[in-house]
Tab-separated table of C-alpha atoms in Angstrom:
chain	number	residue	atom	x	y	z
A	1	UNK	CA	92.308	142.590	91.587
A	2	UNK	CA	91.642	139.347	89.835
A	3	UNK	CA	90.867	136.359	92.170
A	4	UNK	CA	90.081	133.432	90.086
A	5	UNK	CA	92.763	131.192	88.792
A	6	UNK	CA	94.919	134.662	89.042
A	7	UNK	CA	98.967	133.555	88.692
A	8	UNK	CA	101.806	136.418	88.576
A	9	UNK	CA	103.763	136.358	85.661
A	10	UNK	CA	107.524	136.962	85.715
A	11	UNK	CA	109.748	139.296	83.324
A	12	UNK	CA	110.022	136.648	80.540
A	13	UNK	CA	106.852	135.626	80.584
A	14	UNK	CA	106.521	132.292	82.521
A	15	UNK	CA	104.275	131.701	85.406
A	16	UNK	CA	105.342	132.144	88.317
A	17	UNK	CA	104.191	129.406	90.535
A	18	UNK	CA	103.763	130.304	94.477
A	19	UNK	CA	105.542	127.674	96.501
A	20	UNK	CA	103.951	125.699	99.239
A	21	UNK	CA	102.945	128.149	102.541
A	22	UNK	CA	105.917	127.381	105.399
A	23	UNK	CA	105.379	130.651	107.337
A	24	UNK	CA	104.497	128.701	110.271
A	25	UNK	CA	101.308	130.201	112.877
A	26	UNK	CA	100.217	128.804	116.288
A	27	UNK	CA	97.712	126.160	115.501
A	28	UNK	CA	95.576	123.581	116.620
A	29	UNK	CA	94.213	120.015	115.265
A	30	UNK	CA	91.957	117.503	115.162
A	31	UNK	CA	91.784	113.603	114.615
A	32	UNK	CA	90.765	112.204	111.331
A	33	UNK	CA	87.721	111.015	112.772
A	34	UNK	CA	86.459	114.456	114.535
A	35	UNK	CA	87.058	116.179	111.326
A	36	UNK	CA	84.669	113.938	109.736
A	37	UNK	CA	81.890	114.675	111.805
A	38	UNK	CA	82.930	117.969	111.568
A	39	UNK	CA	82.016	117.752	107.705
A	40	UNK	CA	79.205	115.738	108.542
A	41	UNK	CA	77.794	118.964	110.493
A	42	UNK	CA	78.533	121.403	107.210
A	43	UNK	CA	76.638	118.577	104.462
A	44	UNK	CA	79.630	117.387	103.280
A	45	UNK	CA	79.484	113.232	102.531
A	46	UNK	CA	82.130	111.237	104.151
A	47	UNK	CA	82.234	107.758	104.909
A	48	UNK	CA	80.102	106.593	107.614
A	49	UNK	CA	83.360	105.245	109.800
A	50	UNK	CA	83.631	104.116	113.123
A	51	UNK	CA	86.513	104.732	116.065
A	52	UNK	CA	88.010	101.395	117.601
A	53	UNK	CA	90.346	101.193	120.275
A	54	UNK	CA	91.127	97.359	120.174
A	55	UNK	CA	91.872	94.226	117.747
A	56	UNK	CA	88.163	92.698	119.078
A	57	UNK	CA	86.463	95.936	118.709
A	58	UNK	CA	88.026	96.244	114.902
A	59	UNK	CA	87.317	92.929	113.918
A	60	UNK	CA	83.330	93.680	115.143
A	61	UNK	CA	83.262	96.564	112.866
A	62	UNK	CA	84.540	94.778	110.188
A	63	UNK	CA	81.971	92.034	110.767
A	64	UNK	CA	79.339	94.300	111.034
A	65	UNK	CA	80.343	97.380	108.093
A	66	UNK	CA	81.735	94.078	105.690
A	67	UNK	CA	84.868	94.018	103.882
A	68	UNK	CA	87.044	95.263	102.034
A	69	UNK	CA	87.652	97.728	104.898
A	70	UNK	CA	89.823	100.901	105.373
A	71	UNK	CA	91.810	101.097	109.117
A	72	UNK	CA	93.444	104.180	109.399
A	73	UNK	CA	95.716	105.027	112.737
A	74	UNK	CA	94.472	107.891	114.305
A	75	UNK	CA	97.481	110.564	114.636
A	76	UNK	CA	98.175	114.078	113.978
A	77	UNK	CA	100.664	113.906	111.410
A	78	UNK	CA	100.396	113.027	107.643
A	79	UNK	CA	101.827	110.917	105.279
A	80	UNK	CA	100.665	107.865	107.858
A	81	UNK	CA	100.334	105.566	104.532
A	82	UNK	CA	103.663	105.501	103.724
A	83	UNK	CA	104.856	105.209	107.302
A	84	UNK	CA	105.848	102.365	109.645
A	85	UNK	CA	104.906	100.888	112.249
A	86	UNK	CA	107.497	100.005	114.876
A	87	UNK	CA	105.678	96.478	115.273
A	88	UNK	CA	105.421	94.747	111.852
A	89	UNK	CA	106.951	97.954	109.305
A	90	UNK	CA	103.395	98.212	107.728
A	91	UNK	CA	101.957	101.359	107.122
A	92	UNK	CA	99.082	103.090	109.229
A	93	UNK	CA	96.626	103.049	106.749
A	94	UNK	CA	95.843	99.485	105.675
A	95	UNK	CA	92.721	97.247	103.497
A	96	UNK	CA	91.171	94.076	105.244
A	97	UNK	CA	89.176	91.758	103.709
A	98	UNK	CA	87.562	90.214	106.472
A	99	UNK	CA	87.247	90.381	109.838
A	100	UNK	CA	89.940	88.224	111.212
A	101	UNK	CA	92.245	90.034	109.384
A	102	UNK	CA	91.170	93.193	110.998
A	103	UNK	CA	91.978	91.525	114.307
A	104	UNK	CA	95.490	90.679	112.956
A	105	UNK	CA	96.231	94.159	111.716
A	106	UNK	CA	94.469	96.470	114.914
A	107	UNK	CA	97.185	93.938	117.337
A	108	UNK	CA	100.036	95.481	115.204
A	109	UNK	CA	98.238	99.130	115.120
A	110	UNK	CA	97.116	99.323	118.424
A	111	UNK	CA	99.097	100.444	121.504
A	112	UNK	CA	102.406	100.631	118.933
A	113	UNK	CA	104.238	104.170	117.717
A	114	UNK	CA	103.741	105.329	113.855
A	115	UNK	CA	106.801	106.755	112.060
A	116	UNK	CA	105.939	109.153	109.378
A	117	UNK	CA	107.854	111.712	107.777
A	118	UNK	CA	106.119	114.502	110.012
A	119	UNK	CA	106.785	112.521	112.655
A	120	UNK	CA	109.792	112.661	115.860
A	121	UNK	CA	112.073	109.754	114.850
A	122	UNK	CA	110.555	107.280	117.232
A	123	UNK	CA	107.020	108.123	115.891
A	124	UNK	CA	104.053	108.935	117.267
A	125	UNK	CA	101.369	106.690	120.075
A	126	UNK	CA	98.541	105.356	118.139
A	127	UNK	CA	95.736	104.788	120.280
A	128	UNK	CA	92.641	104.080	118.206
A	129	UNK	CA	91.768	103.525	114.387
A	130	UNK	CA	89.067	104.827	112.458
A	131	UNK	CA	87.264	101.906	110.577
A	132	UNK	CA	85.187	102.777	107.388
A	133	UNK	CA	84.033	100.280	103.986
A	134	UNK	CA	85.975	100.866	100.945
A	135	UNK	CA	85.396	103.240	98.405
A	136	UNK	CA	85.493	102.197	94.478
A	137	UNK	CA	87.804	105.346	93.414
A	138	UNK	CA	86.977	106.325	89.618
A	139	UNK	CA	89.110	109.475	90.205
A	140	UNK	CA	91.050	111.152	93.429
A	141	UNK	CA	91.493	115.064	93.852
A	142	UNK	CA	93.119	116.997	96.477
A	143	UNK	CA	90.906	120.419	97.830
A	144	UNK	CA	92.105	122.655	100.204
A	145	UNK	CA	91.614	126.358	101.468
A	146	UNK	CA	93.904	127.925	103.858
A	147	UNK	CA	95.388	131.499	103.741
A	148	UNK	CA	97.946	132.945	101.043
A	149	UNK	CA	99.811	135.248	104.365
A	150	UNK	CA	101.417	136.718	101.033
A	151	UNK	CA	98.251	138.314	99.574
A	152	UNK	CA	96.562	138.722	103.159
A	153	UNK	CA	93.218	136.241	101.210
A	154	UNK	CA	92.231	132.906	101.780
A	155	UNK	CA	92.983	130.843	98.611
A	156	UNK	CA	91.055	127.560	97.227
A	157	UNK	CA	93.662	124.940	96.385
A	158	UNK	CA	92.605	122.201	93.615
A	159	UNK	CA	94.489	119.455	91.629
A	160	UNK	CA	92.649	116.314	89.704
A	161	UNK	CA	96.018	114.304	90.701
A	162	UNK	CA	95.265	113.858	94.762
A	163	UNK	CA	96.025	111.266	96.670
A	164	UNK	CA	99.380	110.076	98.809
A	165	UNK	CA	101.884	111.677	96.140
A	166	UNK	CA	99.984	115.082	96.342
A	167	UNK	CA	103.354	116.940	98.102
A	168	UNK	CA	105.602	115.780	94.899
A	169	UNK	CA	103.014	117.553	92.189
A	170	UNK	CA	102.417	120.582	93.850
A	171	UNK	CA	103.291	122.580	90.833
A	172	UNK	CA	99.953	121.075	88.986
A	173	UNK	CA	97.624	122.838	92.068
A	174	UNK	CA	95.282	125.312	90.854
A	175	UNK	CA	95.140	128.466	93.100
A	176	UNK	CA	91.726	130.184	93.507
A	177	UNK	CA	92.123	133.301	95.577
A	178	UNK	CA	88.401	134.502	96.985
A	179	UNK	CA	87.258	137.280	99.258
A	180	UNK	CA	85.886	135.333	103.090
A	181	UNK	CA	82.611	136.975	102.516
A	182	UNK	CA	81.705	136.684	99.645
A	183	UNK	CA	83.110	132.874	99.219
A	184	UNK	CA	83.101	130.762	95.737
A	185	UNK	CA	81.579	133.016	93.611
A	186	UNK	CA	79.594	132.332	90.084
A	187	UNK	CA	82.695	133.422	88.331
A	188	UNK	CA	84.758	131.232	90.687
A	189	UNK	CA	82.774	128.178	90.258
A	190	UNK	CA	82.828	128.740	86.422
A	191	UNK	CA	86.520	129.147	86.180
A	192	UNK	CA	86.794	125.574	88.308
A	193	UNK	CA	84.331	124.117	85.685
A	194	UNK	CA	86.171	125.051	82.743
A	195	UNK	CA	89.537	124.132	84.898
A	196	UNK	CA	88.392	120.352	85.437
A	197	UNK	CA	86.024	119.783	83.157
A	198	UNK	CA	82.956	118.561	85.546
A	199	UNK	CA	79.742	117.563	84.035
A	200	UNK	CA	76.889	120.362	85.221
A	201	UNK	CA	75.603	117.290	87.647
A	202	UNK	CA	79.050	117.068	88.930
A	203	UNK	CA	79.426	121.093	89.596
A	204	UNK	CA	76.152	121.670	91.568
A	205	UNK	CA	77.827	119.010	94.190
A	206	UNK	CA	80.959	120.614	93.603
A	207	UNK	CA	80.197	123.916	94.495
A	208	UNK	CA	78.157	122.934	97.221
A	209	UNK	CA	80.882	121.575	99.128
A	210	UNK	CA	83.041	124.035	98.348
A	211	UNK	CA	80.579	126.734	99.829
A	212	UNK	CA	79.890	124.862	102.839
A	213	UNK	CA	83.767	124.149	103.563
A	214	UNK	CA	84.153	128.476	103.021
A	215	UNK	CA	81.466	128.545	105.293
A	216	UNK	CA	83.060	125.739	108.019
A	217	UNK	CA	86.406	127.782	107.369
A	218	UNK	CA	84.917	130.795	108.608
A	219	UNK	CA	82.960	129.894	111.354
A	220	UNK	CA	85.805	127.440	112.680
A	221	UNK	CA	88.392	129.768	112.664
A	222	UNK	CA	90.574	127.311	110.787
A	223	UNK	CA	93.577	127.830	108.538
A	224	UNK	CA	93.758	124.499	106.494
A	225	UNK	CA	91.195	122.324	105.718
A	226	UNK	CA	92.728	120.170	103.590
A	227	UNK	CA	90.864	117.247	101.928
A	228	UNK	CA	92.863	114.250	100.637
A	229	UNK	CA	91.708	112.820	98.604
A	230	UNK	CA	88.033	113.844	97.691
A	231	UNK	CA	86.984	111.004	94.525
A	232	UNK	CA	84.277	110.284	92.430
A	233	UNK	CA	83.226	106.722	93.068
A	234	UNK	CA	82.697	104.357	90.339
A	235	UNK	CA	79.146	104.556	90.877
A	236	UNK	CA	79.575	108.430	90.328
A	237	UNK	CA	79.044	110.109	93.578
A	238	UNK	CA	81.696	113.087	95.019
A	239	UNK	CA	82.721	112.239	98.579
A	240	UNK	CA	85.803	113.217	101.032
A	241	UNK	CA	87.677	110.359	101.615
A	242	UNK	CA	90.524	111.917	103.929
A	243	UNK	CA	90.701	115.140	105.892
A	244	UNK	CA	93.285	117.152	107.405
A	245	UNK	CA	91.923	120.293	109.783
A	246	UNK	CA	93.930	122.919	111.467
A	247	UNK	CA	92.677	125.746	113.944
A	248	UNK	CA	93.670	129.215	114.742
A	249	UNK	CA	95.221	128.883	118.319
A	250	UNK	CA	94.681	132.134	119.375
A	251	UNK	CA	90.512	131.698	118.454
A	252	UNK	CA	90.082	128.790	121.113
A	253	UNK	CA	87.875	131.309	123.136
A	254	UNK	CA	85.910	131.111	120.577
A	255	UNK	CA	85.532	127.476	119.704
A	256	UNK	CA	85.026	125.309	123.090
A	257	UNK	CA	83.599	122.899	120.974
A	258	UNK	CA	86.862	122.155	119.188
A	259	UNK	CA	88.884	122.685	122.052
A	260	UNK	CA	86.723	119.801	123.536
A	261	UNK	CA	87.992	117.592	120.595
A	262	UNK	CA	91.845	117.474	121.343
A	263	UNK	CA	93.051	114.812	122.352
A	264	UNK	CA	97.049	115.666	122.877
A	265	UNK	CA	98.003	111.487	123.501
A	266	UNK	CA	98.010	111.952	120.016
A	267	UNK	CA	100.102	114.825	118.853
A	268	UNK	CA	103.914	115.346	119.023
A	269	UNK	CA	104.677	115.178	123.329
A	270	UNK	CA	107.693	117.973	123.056
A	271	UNK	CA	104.791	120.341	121.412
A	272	UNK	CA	102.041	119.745	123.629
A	273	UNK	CA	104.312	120.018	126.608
A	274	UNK	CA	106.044	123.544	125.219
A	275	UNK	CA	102.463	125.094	125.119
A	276	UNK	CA	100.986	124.203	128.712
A	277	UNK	CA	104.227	126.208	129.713
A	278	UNK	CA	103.324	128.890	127.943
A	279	UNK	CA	106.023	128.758	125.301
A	280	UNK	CA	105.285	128.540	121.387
A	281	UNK	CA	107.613	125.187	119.823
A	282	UNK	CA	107.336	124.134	116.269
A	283	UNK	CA	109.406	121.484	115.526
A	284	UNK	CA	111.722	121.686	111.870
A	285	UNK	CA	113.879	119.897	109.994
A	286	UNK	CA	117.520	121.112	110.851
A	287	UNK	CA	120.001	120.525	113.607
A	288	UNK	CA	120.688	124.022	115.260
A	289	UNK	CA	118.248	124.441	118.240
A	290	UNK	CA	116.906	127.729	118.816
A	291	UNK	CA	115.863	129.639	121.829
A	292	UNK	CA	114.416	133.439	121.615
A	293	UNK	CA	112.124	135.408	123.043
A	294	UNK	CA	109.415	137.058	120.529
A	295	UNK	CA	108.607	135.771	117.243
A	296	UNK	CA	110.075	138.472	115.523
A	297	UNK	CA	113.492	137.883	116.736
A	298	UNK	CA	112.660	134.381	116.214
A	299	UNK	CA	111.777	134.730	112.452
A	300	UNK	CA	114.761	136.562	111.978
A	301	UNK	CA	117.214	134.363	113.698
A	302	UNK	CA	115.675	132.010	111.474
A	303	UNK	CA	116.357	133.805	108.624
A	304	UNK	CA	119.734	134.337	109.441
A	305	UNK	CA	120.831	130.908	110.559
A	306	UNK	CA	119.156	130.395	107.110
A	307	UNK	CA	121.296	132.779	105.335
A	308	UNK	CA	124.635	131.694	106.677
A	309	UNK	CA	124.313	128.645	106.091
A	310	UNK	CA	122.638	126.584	108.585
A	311	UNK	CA	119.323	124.976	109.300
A	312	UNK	CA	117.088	125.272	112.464
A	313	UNK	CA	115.775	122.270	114.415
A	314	UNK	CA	113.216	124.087	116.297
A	315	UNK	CA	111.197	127.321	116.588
A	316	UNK	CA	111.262	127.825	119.774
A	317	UNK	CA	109.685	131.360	121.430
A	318	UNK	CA	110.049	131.513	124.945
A	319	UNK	CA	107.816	135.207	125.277
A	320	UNK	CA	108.062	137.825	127.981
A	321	UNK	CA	107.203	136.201	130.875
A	322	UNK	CA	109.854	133.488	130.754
A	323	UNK	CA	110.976	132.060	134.320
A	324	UNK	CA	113.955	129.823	135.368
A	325	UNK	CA	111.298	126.474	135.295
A	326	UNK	CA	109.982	127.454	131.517
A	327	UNK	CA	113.670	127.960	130.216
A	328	UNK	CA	114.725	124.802	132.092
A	329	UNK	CA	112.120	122.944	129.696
A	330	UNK	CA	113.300	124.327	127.268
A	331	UNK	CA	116.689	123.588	127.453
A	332	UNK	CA	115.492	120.353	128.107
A	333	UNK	CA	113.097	119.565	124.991
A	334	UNK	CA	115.882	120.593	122.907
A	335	UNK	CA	118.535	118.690	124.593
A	336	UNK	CA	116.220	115.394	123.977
A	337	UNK	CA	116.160	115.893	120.308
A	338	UNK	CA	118.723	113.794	118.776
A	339	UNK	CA	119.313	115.751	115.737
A	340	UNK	CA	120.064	118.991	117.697
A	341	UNK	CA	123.928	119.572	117.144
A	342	UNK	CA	124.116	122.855	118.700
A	343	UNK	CA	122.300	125.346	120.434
A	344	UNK	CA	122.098	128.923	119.645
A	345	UNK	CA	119.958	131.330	122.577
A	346	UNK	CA	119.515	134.373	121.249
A	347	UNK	CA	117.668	137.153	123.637
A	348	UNK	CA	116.921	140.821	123.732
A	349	UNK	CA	116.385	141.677	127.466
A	350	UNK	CA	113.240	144.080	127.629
A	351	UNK	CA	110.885	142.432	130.140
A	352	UNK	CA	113.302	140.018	130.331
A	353	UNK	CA	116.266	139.779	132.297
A	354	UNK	CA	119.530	138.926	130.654
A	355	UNK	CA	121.078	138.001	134.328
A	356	UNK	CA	118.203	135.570	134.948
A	357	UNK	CA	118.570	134.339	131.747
A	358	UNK	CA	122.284	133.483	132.195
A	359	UNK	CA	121.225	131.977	135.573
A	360	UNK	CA	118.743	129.773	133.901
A	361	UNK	CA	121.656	128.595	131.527
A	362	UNK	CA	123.990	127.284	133.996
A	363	UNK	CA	120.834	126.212	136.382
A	364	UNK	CA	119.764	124.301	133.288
A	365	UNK	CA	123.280	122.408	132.410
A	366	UNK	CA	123.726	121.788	136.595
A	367	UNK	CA	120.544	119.886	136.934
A	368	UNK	CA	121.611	117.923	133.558
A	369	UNK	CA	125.355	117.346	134.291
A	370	UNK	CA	126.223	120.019	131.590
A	371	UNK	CA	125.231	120.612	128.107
A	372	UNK	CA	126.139	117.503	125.676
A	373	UNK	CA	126.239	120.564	122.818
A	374	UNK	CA	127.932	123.664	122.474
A	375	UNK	CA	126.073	126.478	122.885
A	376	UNK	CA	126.078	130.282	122.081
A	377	UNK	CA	124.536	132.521	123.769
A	378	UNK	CA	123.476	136.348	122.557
A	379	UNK	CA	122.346	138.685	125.641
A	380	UNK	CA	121.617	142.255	124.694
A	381	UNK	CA	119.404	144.504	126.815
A	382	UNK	CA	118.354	144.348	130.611
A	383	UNK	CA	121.306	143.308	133.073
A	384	UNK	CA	123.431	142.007	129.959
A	385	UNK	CA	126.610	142.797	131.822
A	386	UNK	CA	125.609	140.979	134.603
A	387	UNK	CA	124.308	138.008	132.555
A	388	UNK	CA	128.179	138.336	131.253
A	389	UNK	CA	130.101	138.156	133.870
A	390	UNK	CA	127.763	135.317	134.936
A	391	UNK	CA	128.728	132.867	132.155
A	392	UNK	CA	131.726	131.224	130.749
A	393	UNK	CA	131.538	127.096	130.865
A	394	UNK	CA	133.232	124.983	129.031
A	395	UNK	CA	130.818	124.544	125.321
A	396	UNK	CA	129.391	127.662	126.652
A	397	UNK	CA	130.113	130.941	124.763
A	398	UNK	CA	128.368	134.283	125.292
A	399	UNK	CA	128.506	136.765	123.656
A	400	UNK	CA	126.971	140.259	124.998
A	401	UNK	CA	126.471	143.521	123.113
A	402	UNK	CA	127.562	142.993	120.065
């Protein structure tokens, strides 16, 4: 099997380009700022920056580090440059030039919500920014690694076009697929050499950093580390600018140290408060709320809303040991989401109960003064006649062993 710079060619002839990895996995993240240190740990030069949690403590900084400066808001979503800021409409990534105008920027950053495109609509809390001098960018390119769940590998991900319009060019990212143990390779490194054209001065650093972020990729437990944009400086030096870290979920056992990091003020509220319940919510970008129990059923009532048409607002996996308080949560995180338009519950009852289920239901749109959607309901399984004969409100239809 070739690894390096390997694409799959199609009957006539032209490459056929992989497209962006949306098989979504339970995951965890970390703030800008923590996955800076984070590189710091594994070698890898980032900006010395500093974390600020008030217009006075920014404008110190900024005093202190000189200007130009870079503030960043400290979220966990991207795109936070082009975003806006429900105080002044500015983004959450901003220059100063001196220290007053820190102070005037960190009043509008400060205590006020971000709106990104990975955002909820209202945006996210930003709490603190993370304060670092400017960098004279000669040249900005995006590095990643994360896993191609296709070809069961981790895969290096390189363009020499990074930077905030990285998601529109994906088709110019170079794929380098490499085994976890062996890492970036001689032949690896070459084939990135002759790909971007580095100077030999250049490539040692290059291949450095690339070895140590295998190396903090393995040892993490991550599945992206994603840094946006790495430059070379006009003076010449290689340096991460931006990074973007996510974590296996189920590996927290193994990583206390990270798990010490979150810091869930930050991160979407409807997320964080699915998963101390126990239930797995991803939020996505249609209207047609879905509640299921498994994530196999869930991937396939996925595909299927997919396939007929429609487009899910959530993936939302409720598991086995679902009780009348989890699916009341439920029902109530998707209820709150303004673009839901309708709800579809789809549930096989194995360890679940399809009576208790159509209990929860009508428990659920009680204690809400009924359900502002329709919904459909699919029981099969466990008790599904009961759960039947339980359930016919008005924008309620169920149907049962079908």
């Amino acid at each position: 099997m070739r690894e390096a710079g390997e694409s799959t060619k199609q009957d006539n002839g032209r490459e056929k380009r992989h497209g962006p990895f949306t098989r979504h996995v339970r995951q965890f993240s970390l703030l800008e700022h923590h996955s800076h240190n984070l590189l710091k740990q594994f070698q890898i030069p980032v900006p010395d920056g500093f974390v600020v949690k008030s217009p006075e403590a920014a404008r110190d900084v900024v005093y202190n580090i000189g200007a130009p400066s870079v503030m960043k808001a400290q979220i966990l979503a991207g795109g936070r440059g082009k975003g806006k800021y429900n105080s002044d409409g500015k983004g959450g990534v901003r220059i100063v030039d001196s220290p007053d105008e820190a102070y005037e920027n960190a009043s509008n950053m400060i205590g006020y919500s971000l709106v990104t495109k990975q955002t909820p609509p209202d945006g996210l809390p930003v709490n603190k920014l993370y304060i670092y001098k400017s960098v004279d960018i000669a040249q900005e390119f995006y590095v990643a690694i994360t896993f191609d769940r296709e070809r069961y590998m981790p895969v290096l991900l390189m363009s020499d076009d990074g930077g905030v319009n990285i998601e529109s060019n994906v088709n110019q990212l170079q794929r380098f697929w490499f085994n976890l143990s062996t890492g970036i390779t001689p032949e690896i490194a070459a084939y990135i050499e002759a790909q971007f054209g580095f100077s030999d001065d250049d490539m040692r650093m290059v291949t450095h950093i690339l070895r140590q972020l295998v190396k903090l990729f393995r040892e993490k437990d991550a599945t992206l580390l994603e840094l946006n944009p790495f430059v070379r400086t006009t003076e010449g030096s290689l340096i991460c600018i931006d990074a973007k870290f996510n974590f296996d979920d189920s590996a927290k056992f193994r990583q206390p140290e990270l798990v010490s990091l979150e810091e869930h003020a930050a991160e979407e509220k409807d997320e964080y408060e699915a998963s101390q319940l126990g239930l797995s919510y991803i939020r996505l970008d249609g209207n047609i709320g879905v509640i299921v129990n498994g994530a196999g059923l869930a991937m396939a009532t996925n595909d299927l809303v997919t396939l007929y048409g429609g487009n899910c607002a959530n993936f939302l996996d409720i598991g086995g040991g679902a009780t009348k308080e989890t699916l009341s949560k439920a029902f109530s995180i998707l209820q709150g989401d303004s673009r839901t338009k309708a709800l579809f519950i789809n549930i096989y009852g194995g360890i679940v109960r399809c009576d208790m289920i159509a209990e929860s239901i009508l428990a659920a749109s009680a204690a809400m003064g009924g359900f502002s959607i329709p919904v459909v309901v699919r029981l099969q399984g466990t008790n599904y006649e009961k759960g039947f004969e339980l359930g016919s409100t008005p924008l309620l239809l169920l149907l049962a062993n079908d």
